Coordinates of C-alpha atoms in Angstrom, one line a residue:
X1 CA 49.4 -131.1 107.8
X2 CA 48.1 -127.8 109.8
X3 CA 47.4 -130.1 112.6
X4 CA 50.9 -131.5 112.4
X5 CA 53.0 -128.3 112.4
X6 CA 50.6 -127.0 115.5
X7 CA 51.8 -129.9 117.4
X8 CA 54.9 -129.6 116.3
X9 CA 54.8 -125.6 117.9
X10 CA 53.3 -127.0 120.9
X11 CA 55.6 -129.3 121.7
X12 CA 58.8 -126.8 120.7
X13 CA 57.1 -124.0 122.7
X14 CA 57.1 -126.7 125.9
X15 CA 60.5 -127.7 125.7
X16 CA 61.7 -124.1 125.6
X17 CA 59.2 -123.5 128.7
X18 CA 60.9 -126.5 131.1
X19 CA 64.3 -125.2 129.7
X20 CA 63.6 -121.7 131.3
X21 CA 62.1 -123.0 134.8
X22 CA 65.0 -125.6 134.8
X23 CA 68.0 -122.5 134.2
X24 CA 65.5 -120.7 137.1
X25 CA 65.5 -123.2 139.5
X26 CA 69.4 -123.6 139.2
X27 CA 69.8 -120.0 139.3
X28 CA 67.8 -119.8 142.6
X29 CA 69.7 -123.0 143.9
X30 CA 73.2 -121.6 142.7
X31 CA 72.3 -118.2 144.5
X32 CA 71.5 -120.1 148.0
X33 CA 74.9 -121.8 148.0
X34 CA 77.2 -119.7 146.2
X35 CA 79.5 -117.1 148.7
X36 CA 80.1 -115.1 145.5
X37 CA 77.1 -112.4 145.7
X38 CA 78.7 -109.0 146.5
X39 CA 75.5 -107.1 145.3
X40 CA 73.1 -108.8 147.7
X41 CA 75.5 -108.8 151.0
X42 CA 74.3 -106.6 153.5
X43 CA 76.7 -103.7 154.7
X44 CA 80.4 -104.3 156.0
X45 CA 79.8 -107.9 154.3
X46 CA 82.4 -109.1 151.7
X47 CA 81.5 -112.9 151.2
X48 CA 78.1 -114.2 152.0
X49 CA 75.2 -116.5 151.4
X50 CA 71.4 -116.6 151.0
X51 CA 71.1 -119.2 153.7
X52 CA 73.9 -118.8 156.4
X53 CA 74.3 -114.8 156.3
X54 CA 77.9 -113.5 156.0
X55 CA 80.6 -115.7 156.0
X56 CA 83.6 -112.9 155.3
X57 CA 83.5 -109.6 156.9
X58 CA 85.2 -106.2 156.0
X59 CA 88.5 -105.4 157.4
X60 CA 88.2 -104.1 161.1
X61 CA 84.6 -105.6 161.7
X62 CA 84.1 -108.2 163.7
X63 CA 81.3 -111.4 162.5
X64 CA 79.4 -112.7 164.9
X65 CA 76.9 -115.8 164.5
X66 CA 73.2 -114.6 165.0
X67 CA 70.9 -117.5 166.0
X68 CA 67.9 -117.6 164.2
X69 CA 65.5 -121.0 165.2
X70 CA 68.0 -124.0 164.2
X71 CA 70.1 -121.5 162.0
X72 CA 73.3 -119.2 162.3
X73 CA 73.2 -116.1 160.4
X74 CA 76.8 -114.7 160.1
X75 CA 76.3 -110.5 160.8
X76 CA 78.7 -108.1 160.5
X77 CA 80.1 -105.4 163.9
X78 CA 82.0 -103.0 164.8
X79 CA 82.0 -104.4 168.3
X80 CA 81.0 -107.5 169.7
X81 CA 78.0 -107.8 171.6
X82 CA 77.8 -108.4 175.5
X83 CA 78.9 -111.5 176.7
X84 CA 81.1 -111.8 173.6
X85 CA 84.9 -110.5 173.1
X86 CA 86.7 -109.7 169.5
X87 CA 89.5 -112.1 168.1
X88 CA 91.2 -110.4 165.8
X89 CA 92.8 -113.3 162.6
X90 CA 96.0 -112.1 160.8
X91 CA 94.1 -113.5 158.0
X92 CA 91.0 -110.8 157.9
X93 CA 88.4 -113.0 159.4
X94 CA 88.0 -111.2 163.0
X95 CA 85.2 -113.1 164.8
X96 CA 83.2 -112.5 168.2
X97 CA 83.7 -115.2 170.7
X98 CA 82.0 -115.9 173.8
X99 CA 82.9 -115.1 176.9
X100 CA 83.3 -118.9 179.2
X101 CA 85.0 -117.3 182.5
X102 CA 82.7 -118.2 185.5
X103 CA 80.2 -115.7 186.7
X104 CA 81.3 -113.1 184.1
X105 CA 78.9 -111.2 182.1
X106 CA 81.1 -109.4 179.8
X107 CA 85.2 -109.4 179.6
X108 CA 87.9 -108.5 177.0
X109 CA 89.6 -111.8 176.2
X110 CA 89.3 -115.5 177.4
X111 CA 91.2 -114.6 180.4
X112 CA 90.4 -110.9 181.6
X113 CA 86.4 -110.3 182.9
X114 CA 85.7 -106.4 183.1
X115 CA 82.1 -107.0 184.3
X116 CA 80.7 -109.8 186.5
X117 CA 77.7 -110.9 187.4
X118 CA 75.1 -109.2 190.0
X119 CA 76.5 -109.4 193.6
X120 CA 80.0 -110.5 192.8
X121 CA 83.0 -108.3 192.8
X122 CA 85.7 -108.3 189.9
X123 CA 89.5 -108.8 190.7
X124 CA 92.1 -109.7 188.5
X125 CA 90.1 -110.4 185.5
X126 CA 87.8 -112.9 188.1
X127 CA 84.5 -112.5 190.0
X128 CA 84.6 -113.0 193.6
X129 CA 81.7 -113.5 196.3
X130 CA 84.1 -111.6 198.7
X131 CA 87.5 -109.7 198.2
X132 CA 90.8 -110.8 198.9
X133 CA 92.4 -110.1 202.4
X134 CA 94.5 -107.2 200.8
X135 CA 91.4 -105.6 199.1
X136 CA 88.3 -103.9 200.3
X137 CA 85.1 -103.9 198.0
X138 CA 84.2 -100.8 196.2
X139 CA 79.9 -100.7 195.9
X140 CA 80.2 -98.0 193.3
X141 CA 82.1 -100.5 190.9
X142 CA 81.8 -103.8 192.2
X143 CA 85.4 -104.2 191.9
X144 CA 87.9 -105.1 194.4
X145 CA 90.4 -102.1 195.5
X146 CA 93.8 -101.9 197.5
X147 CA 93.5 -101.1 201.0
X148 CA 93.7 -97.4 202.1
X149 CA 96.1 -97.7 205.1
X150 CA 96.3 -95.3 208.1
X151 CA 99.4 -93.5 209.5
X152 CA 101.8 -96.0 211.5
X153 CA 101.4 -96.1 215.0
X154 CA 104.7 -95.2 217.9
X155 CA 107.0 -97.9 217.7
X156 CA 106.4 -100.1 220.8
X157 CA 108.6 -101.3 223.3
X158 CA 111.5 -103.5 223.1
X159 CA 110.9 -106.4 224.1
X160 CA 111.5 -110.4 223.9
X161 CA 108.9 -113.4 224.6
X162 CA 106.5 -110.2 225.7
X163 CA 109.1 -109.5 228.5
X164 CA 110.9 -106.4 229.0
X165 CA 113.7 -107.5 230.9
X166 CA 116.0 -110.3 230.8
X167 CA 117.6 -109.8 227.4
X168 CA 119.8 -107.3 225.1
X169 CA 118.4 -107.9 221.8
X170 CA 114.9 -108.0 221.2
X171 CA 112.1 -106.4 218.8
X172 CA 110.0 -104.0 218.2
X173 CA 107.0 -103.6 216.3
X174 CA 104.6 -100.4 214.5
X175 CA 101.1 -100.5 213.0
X176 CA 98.7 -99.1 210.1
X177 CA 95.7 -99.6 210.4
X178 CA 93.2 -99.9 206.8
X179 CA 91.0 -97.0 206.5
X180 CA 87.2 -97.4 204.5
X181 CA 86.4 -93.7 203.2
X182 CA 82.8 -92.9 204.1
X183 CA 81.0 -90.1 202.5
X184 CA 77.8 -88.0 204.3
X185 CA 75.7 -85.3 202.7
X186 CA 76.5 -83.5 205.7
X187 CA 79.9 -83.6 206.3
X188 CA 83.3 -83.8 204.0
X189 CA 84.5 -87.1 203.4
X190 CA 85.7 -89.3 206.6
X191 CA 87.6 -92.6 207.3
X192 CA 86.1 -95.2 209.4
X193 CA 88.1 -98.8 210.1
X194 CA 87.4 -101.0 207.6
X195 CA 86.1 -104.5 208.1
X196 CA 87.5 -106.6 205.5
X197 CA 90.8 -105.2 205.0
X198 CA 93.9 -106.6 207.5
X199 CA 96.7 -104.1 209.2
X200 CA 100.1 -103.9 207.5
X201 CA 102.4 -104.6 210.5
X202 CA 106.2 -103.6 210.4
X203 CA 109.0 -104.7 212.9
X204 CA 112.7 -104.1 213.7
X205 CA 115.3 -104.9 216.1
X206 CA 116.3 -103.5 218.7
X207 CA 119.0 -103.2 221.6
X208 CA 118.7 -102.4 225.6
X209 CA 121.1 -102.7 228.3
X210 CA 120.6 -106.0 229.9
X211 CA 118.6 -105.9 233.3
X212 CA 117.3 -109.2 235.2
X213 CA 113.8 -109.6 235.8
X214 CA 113.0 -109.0 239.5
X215 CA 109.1 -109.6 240.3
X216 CA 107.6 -107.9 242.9
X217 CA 106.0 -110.8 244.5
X218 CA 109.0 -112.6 245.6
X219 CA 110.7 -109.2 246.6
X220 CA 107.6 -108.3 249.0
X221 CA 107.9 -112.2 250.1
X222 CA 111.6 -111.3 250.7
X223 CA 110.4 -108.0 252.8
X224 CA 108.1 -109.9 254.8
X225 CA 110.3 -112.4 255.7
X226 CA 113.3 -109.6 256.8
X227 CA 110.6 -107.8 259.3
X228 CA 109.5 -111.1 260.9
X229 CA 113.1 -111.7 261.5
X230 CA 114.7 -108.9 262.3
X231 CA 111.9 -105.4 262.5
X232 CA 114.3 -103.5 265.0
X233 CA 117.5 -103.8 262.1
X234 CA 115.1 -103.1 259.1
X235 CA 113.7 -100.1 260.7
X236 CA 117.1 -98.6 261.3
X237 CA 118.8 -99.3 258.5
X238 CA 117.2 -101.0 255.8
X239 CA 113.6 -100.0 255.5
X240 CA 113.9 -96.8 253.0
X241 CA 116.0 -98.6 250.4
X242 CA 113.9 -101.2 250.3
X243 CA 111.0 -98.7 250.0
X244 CA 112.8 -97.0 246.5
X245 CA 113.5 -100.6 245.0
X246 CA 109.6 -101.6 245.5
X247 CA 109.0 -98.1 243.9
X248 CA 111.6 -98.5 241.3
X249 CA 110.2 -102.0 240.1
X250 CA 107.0 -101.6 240.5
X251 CA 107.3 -98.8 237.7
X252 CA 108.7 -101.1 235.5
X253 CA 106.5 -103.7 236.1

């Protein structure tokens, strides 16, 4: 009879042992999946899990997807980290997202890069091996810069198909020329022509008198050709205008 009811104990005193392991284990197994453990979620956390990290965040904070091994462990920022840009979600759930742009090491949405890669210059929210023609490269920032232009040049002639003569209306054109500052220990900052950058050209009409073209070859051929004939007559009479209109257009020319 003793013998009985000590078995009987035993085996009561079993079942109540597996019970307890059983409710532990589902405990520990409910813990791992369940979002719903505000005590044990580290700081700035408002939903998480034992297994994948945060999976909520506090208002403001950004998560961001720590790799760890085969794993993503959800963390919690203020800011996201470099190479990564904050997308904010009407709904609360602001995430960190990589940057894809090409050559870009760190920017501030999908389309805008604010830092590029080592020996490439930013423009535009894009990284560039060289600048465009109306931008010069700044070293200091690796970005590219607007052209510092010179003062404009005198207004050149009138003219028309490069000629002078010939016509009424014609053109004129004025230049400014891009300027590189340079700095020296020795010397206040200077301007140097810059290499990269292209001159800002401006043009207007303009209006002469109309004069024909007279070229000085065929007038001196025309010279020669009076003395052979006639030296006594152009000596006389002709020679000194003819001298003032060879003087007159050779001044032009």
């Amino acid at each position: 009879m003793q013998l009985g009811l000590v078995a009987l104990a035993m085996i009561f005193l079993s079942a109540m042992g597996h019970s307890d392991a059983l409710k532990l284990s589902k405990a520990k197994r409910h813990r791992r999946v369940s979002p719903e453990m505000p005590l044990s979620c580290p700081k700035g956390c408002e939903r998480c899990s034992e297994y994948n990290g945060c999976i909520k965040c506090k208002p403001k904070l950004f998560i961001f997807l720590e790799r760890n091994d085969i794993r993503q462990i959800g963390v919690c920022l203020a800011s996201c980290p470099m190479g990564y840009f904050g997308m904010r979600n009407p709904e609360g759930n602001n995430r960190c997202t990589q940057c894809k742009i090409e050559n870009c090491e760190a920017c501030f949405n999908r389309n805008f890069c604010t830092k590029c890669k080592e020996g490439l210059y930013s423009h535009s929210g894009r990284c560039f091996v060289s600048c465009p023609p109306d931008q010069r490269t700044s070293n200091e920032t690796m970005e590219c810069v607007e052209c510092e232009l010179g003062e404009w040049s005198q207004w050149s002639s009138c003219m028309k198909k490069n000629k002078t003569c010939g016509f009424r209306k014609g053109s004129q054109s004025r230049l400014r020329m891009p300027l590189l500052q340079v700095h020296s220990p020795d010397t206040s900052p200077g301007f140097i022509p810059s290499q990269t950058c292209a001159p800002q050209t401006e043009k207007r009409k303009c209006t002469l008198t109309k004069t024909p073209c007279c070229h000085l070859h065929l007038l001196i051929s025309h010279i020669v050709q009076e003395w052979e004939s006639n030296k006594q007559t152009l000596l006389r009479s002709q020679f000194p205008q003819i001298c003032l209109s060879v003087s007159l257009i050779a001044q032009v020319q």
